Structures are given as C-alpha cells and as structure tokens.
C-alpha positions in Angstrom: -0.8 19.8 -20.7 -0.5 16.1 -19.9 2.7 15.7 -18.0 2.2 12.0 -16.9 0.1 9.6 -18.9 -1.9 6.8 -17.4 0.1 3.6 -17.6 -1.3 0.8 -19.8 -2.8 -2.1 -18.0 -0.6 -4.9 -19.5 -1.1 -7.6 -16.9 -4.8 -7.6 -16.2 -4.9 -11.4 -15.7 -3.5 -10.7 -12.3 -6.3 -8.3 -11.3 -9.6 -8.9 -9.5 -12.8 -7.5 -10.9 -12.8 -4.5 -8.6 -9.3 -3.4 -9.7 -10.2 -3.7 -13.4 -13.3 -1.5 -12.9 -11.2 1.0 -11.0 -8.7 1.2 -13.8 -11.5 1.6 -16.4 -12.8 4.6 -14.4 -9.3 6.1 -14.2 -8.8 5.6 -18.0 -12.2 7.3 -18.6 -11.2 10.3 -16.5 -7.7 10.5 -18.1 -9.4 10.6 -21.5 -11.5 13.6 -20.6 -8.5 15.4 -19.1 -6.5 14.7 -22.3 -9.2 16.0 -24.5 -9.6 19.2 -22.6 -6.1 20.1 -21.5 -3.7 18.5 -24.0 -2.6 21.9 -25.3 -3.3 24.0 -22.2 -0.1 25.8 -21.1 -1.5 26.7 -17.7 -2.9 23.4 -16.4 -0.7 20.4 -15.9 -2.2 16.9 -15.6 -0.4 14.0 -13.8 -2.3 10.6 -14.0 -2.0 7.8 -11.5 0.7 8.8 -9.0 1.8 6.1 -6.5 4.1 7.8 -3.9 5.9 6.9 -0.7 4.8 8.7 2.5 7.1 11.1 4.4 8.0 8.4 6.9 8.6 5.8 4.1 6.2 3.4 5.9 3.7 3.2 3.1 2.3 4.6 -0.1 -0.6 6.8 -1.1 -2.2 6.9 -4.6 -3.6 9.9 -6.4 -5.7 8.9 -9.4 -5.3 12.3 -11.1 -3.5 15.4 -10.0 -3.9 18.8 -11.7 -1.2 21.4 -11.0 -1.5 25.1 -11.7 0.5 28.1 -10.4 -2.4 28.9 -8.1 -3.6 25.5 -6.7 -3.5 21.7 -6.8 -6.6 19.7 -7.6 -6.8 16.0 -6.5 -9.3 13.9 -8.5 -10.5 10.6 -7.1 -12.2 8.4 -9.8 -15.1 6.4 -8.4 -16.5 3.4 -10.2 -20.3 3.1 -10.1 -22.7 1.2 -12.4 -25.8 2.0 -10.4 -26.8 4.8 -8.0 -24.5 6.6 -5.7 -25.5 9.0 -2.9 -24.3 10.9 0.1 -26.4 12.4 2.9 -26.4 15.7 4.7 -23.7 14.3 7.0 -21.6 13.4 4.0 -21.9 9.7 4.5 -21.7 7.7 1.2 -23.8 4.8 0.0 -24.0 2.8 -3.2 -27.0 0.8 -4.4 -26.3 -2.9 -4.9 -28.4 -4.3 -7.7 -28.1 -8.0 -6.7 -29.3 -7.3 -3.1 -31.6 -4.5 -4.1 -30.5 -2.3 -1.2 -28.2 0.6 -0.3 -24.8 -0.4 1.1 -22.5 2.0 3.0 -19.1 2.8 1.4 -16.1 4.9 2.4 -16.1 8.5 1.2 -14.0 9.0 -1.9 -13.9 12.7 -1.0 -12.2 11.9 2.3 -9.7 9.6 0.4 -8.8 12.5 -1.9 -8.4 14.9 1.0 -6.0 12.5 2.8 -4.0 12.1 -0.4 -3.8 15.9 -0.8 -2.6 16.2 2.8 0.1 13.5 2.2 1.3 15.3 -0.9 1.5 18.7 0.9 3.7 17.2 3.6 6.2 15.9 1.1 6.3 19.2 -0.8 6.6 21.3 2.4 9.5 19.1 3.6 11.3 19.9 0.4 10.2 23.6 0.1 13.7 25.0 0.2 14.7 23.0 -2.9 11.4 23.7 -4.7 10.5 27.3 -3.8 12.1 30.7 -4.1 12.1 33.4 -1.4 9.7 36.3 -1.8 10.6 39.5 0.0 13.1 37.4 2.0 10.3 35.0 3.0 10.7 31.3 2.1 8.0 30.1 -0.2 6.3 26.9 0.7 3.2 24.8 0.3 1.4 25.2 3.7 -1.1 27.7 2.3 -1.2 26.3 -1.3 -4.9 25.6 -1.9 -5.5 21.9 -2.6 -9.0 21.1 -3.9 -10.5 17.7 -4.1 -12.9 16.4 -6.7 -14.7 13.1 -7.1 -15.3 11.9 -10.6 -18.2 9.4 -11.0 -17.9 7.0 -14.0 -20.3 7.6 -16.9 -22.5 4.6 -16.1 -23.2 5.8 -12.6 -26.1 8.1 -11.3 -25.5 10.6 -8.5 -28.4 11.1 -6.1 -27.7 14.5 -4.6 -29.2 15.4 -1.2 -31.3 18.6 -1.0 -29.0 20.6 1.2 -25.4 19.7 0.4 -24.3 23.2 -0.8 -20.9 23.5 -2.5 -20.1 19.9 -1.9 -22.3 19.0 -4.9 -20.0 21.1 -7.1 -17.1 18.8 -6.4 -18.9 15.5 -6.9 -19.6 15.2 -10.6 -19.8 12.8 -13.6 -16.3 12.4 -15.1 -17.1 14.4 -18.3 -18.0 17.5 -16.1 -14.8 17.5 -14.1 -12.6 19.4 -16.7 -15.0 22.4 -16.6 -15.0 22.4 -12.9 -11.1 22.5 -13.0 -11.2 25.6 -15.2 -13.7 27.2 -12.9 -11.5 26.7 -9.8 -8.4 27.9 -11.5 -10.2 31.0 -12.9 -11.3 32.0 -9.4 -7.6 32.2 -8.3 -6.5 34.0 -11.5 -9.0 36.7 -10.8 -7.5 37.2 -7.3 -3.9 37.4 -8.6 -3.7 41.2 -8.6 -1.4 43.9 -7.2 -4.1 44.9 -4.8 -4.1 41.5 -3.1 -0.3 41.5 -2.9 -0.4 44.9 -1.2 -3.0 43.6 1.2 -0.6 40.9 2.1 -2.9 38.0 1.3 -0.1 35.5 1.4 1.1 35.6 -2.3 4.0 33.2 -1.3 1.9 30.1 -2.2 1.7 31.2 -5.9 4.2 29.2 -8.0 6.5 31.3 -10.3 7.3 29.5 -13.6 10.6 28.1 -12.3 9.1 26.8 -9.1 6.2 25.3 -11.0 8.5 23.4 -13.3 10.7 22.1 -10.4 7.6 21.1 -8.4 6.1 19.1 -11.2 9.4 17.4 -12.0 9.8 16.5 -8.3 6.3 15.0 -8.1 6.8 12.9 -11.2 10.1 11.7 -9.7 8.3 10.5 -6.6 6.1 8.1 -8.6 6.7 4.4 -8.1 5.3 2.0 -10.8 2.7 -0.3 -9.2 2.9 -4.1 -10.1 -0.5 -4.0 -11.7 0.9 -2.0 -14.6 4.1 -4.0 -15.1 5.2 -6.2 -18.0 5.2 -10.0 -17.4 8.7 -11.5 -17.4 9.5 -15.1 -16.6 11.7 -15.7 -13.6 13.4 -19.1 -13.3 13.1 -20.9 -9.9 16.4 -22.5 -9.0 17.1 -26.1 -8.0 18.1 -27.3 -4.6 21.9 -27.5 -4.2 21.6 -30.6 -2.0 19.2 -32.9 -3.9 18.6 -31.2 -7.2 14.9 -30.8 -7.0 13.2 -27.5 -8.0 12.3 -25.4 -5.0 8.7 -24.5 -4.2 7.5 -21.3 -2.7 6.2 -21.2 0.9 5.2 -18.5 3.3 7.2 -18.4 6.5 4.8 -17.0 9.1 7.6 -16.4 11.7 9.7 -14.4 9.3 6.6 -13.0 7.6 8.0 -13.5 4.1 8.0 -16.0 1.3 11.0 -18.4 1.0 12.2 -21.3 -1.2 11.5 -24.7 0.3 12.8 -28.0 -1.1 10.2 -30.8 -0.9 12.9 -33.4 -1.4 15.2 -32.7 1.5 13.3 -30.0 3.3 16.0 -27.3 3.1 14.9 -23.7 3.0 16.5 -20.8 1.3 15.9 -17.0 1.3 14.4 -15.6 -1.9 16.9 -13.3 -3.5 15.7 -12.8 -7.1 17.0 -9.8 -8.9 15.3 -7.9 -11.7 16.8 -8.7 -15.1 16.3 -5.1 -16.2 17.7 -3.0 -13.3 19.1 -5.4 -10.7 16.6 -4.4 -8.1 14.9 -6.7 -5.6 11.8 -8.6 -6.6 8.8 -8.7 -4.2 6.4 -11.7 -4.3 2.7 -12.1 -3.8 0.3 -14.9 -4.4 -2.3 -15.0 -7.1 -4.8 -17.9 -7.0 -2.6 -21.0 -7.3 0.5 -19.3 -8.5 2.9 -16.6 -7.5 3.8 -13.4 -9.2 6.8 -11.2 -8.6 7.3 -7.5 -9.3 10.4 -5.2 -9.3 10.4 -2.6 -6.5 12.4 -0.1 -8.6 11.4 -0.3 -12.3 8.5 -1.3 -14.5 9.3 -5.0 -14.9 7.0 -7.7 -13.6 7.8 -11.4 -13.4 5.9 -14.7 -13.1 7.6 -17.1 -10.6 5.6 -20.4 -10.9 
C-alpha cells in the first residue's frame, strides 16, 4: 500500500543536473514500488521523507521507506549511467565516462544505514505514545530490524566483487528491489510463531495493527516538504521607506543571513516575508543571478527577484 506518494517536481528550473538525476532515480523506484505494492495490505510504502533530527539541528532524508509489522526497510536510490562497483572493503567507485577512469564515491549503503539510525532514535523517543505494553513490558523500536537496500537506476551496471556475500543481495537494480522486500518480510513472517514467543526472542518489536497505524501516521507527520518540490509563487520586494527605491537582496556575513539593502540611501532592513498560504516564515537562497524563497512550514515556494 502506498501511504505517501513521491511529490511532483514542479520547479525543476531551480535544480542542478545532479538533483534532477537524483529525482529521476527516486521516481523510477517509486514506480516499481507502486506497481508491486499498490494493493498489498501488509507492506506500506512512504516515498521521499525529509525529517528533522532528534536535536532539531538538521534534517535527514529517506528516499523510500517500507514499513511492515516485522521490520523497516530503508531504500537509497542511486543514480548511475555507467558502471558502479564496491570492493571487498565495501568502498564504492563509479566509472566516469568523460575521464575514462574510476572515481571514488561515498557509500549509499552507509547513507541508508545512518538514515535508519536517525529514524529509530525518533521513534524510540516517542515509544510510549506509539507502542503498547506486552506482558507489562513497554514496546519500543530498539530491537526493530531496519534493513537497508540500495537501488541502482536502470541505466547503471553493477560490478559485483567476487567475495561480497550477502551484501550483494542488498545492492540491486531498481526493478529487483520489490522482490527483495518480499523476501525480507517473508523471513520474519516465518519466525512469527508461538514457539519463538515462548523462547522469549523479543517479540516486543513486532507491531500490532494499532501500533503499526500510529507509527505510520507519526512518520508521515514528521515529513517537511523540501523547497525543490514547491510551487512557484511571486513575492513582492518592498520599497525603501526613506527614499522610495526598491530594495535589493544582499548577504550580511556578520549576521549570516540575507537582508534588504537600499542602493539609494544605504539603509538595511531585516527580511520578514510571510507565506501567503500559511503565514509561516520564508527562507531565502540564491540561484544563479536571482534569489528564490521557500516556506518553512508548507508546500509553497516563491520567487523574490
């Protein structure tokens, strides 16, 4: 079942080539997940999650998250138009066609593992609101299995090393990922027996239906819409109160923020634009020779200059 669709890329003129390719890979993976699980009542798919960390000091992004009563599966979409490989030490490289040589790249598997860890911390901190007690023991997420998969785009070729073991099972072309998800989930279903409960093999991580629904709703509620997916909306730049000239945008290095500066009289003013949709604050970033602005709370996106 698809719980959260992938947002449409409506403002691709503000994206660099790499971001556009990344979105294309996510869209491809979302298509395969939709085709396989659109009517599956046991497997829930959440696409493109952008979530604040526990300490509110940053965000982490999960390209695709699969939730079942037995486990979570984090899927990292990897764009590749040539050859991709990893060695016995799990160091990754990509073949650059222009330079005709292998270039080292960061591990998408490690990225997915870090995102899974960040999600676990958030859920564990809220376990009392999300989980029931089992035999007077508070359910939680510390022992919930979180698997990580890397989905390589259709145009890429994976060069597997000879001795990578089970690691190869989790680095696959995007179209093979859905069957791997079914395989992982089936493994846990086969363990879900009375015998395992009696042997005390920590059944508290298994999500009952009520806990599963609450957890999924909570995760969806954590999502923040990223500016790259927001609608374009014109934002008027005001005129200077002193001389009447239109303000220009300048970066104040001492305050580490953008501000309005009048070229006529030199007066400066704090930027305090509000979203026309929800009233939230608008954040600014530069794009080429212009500036773009996005709402921090909703799905609106504005163009300043």
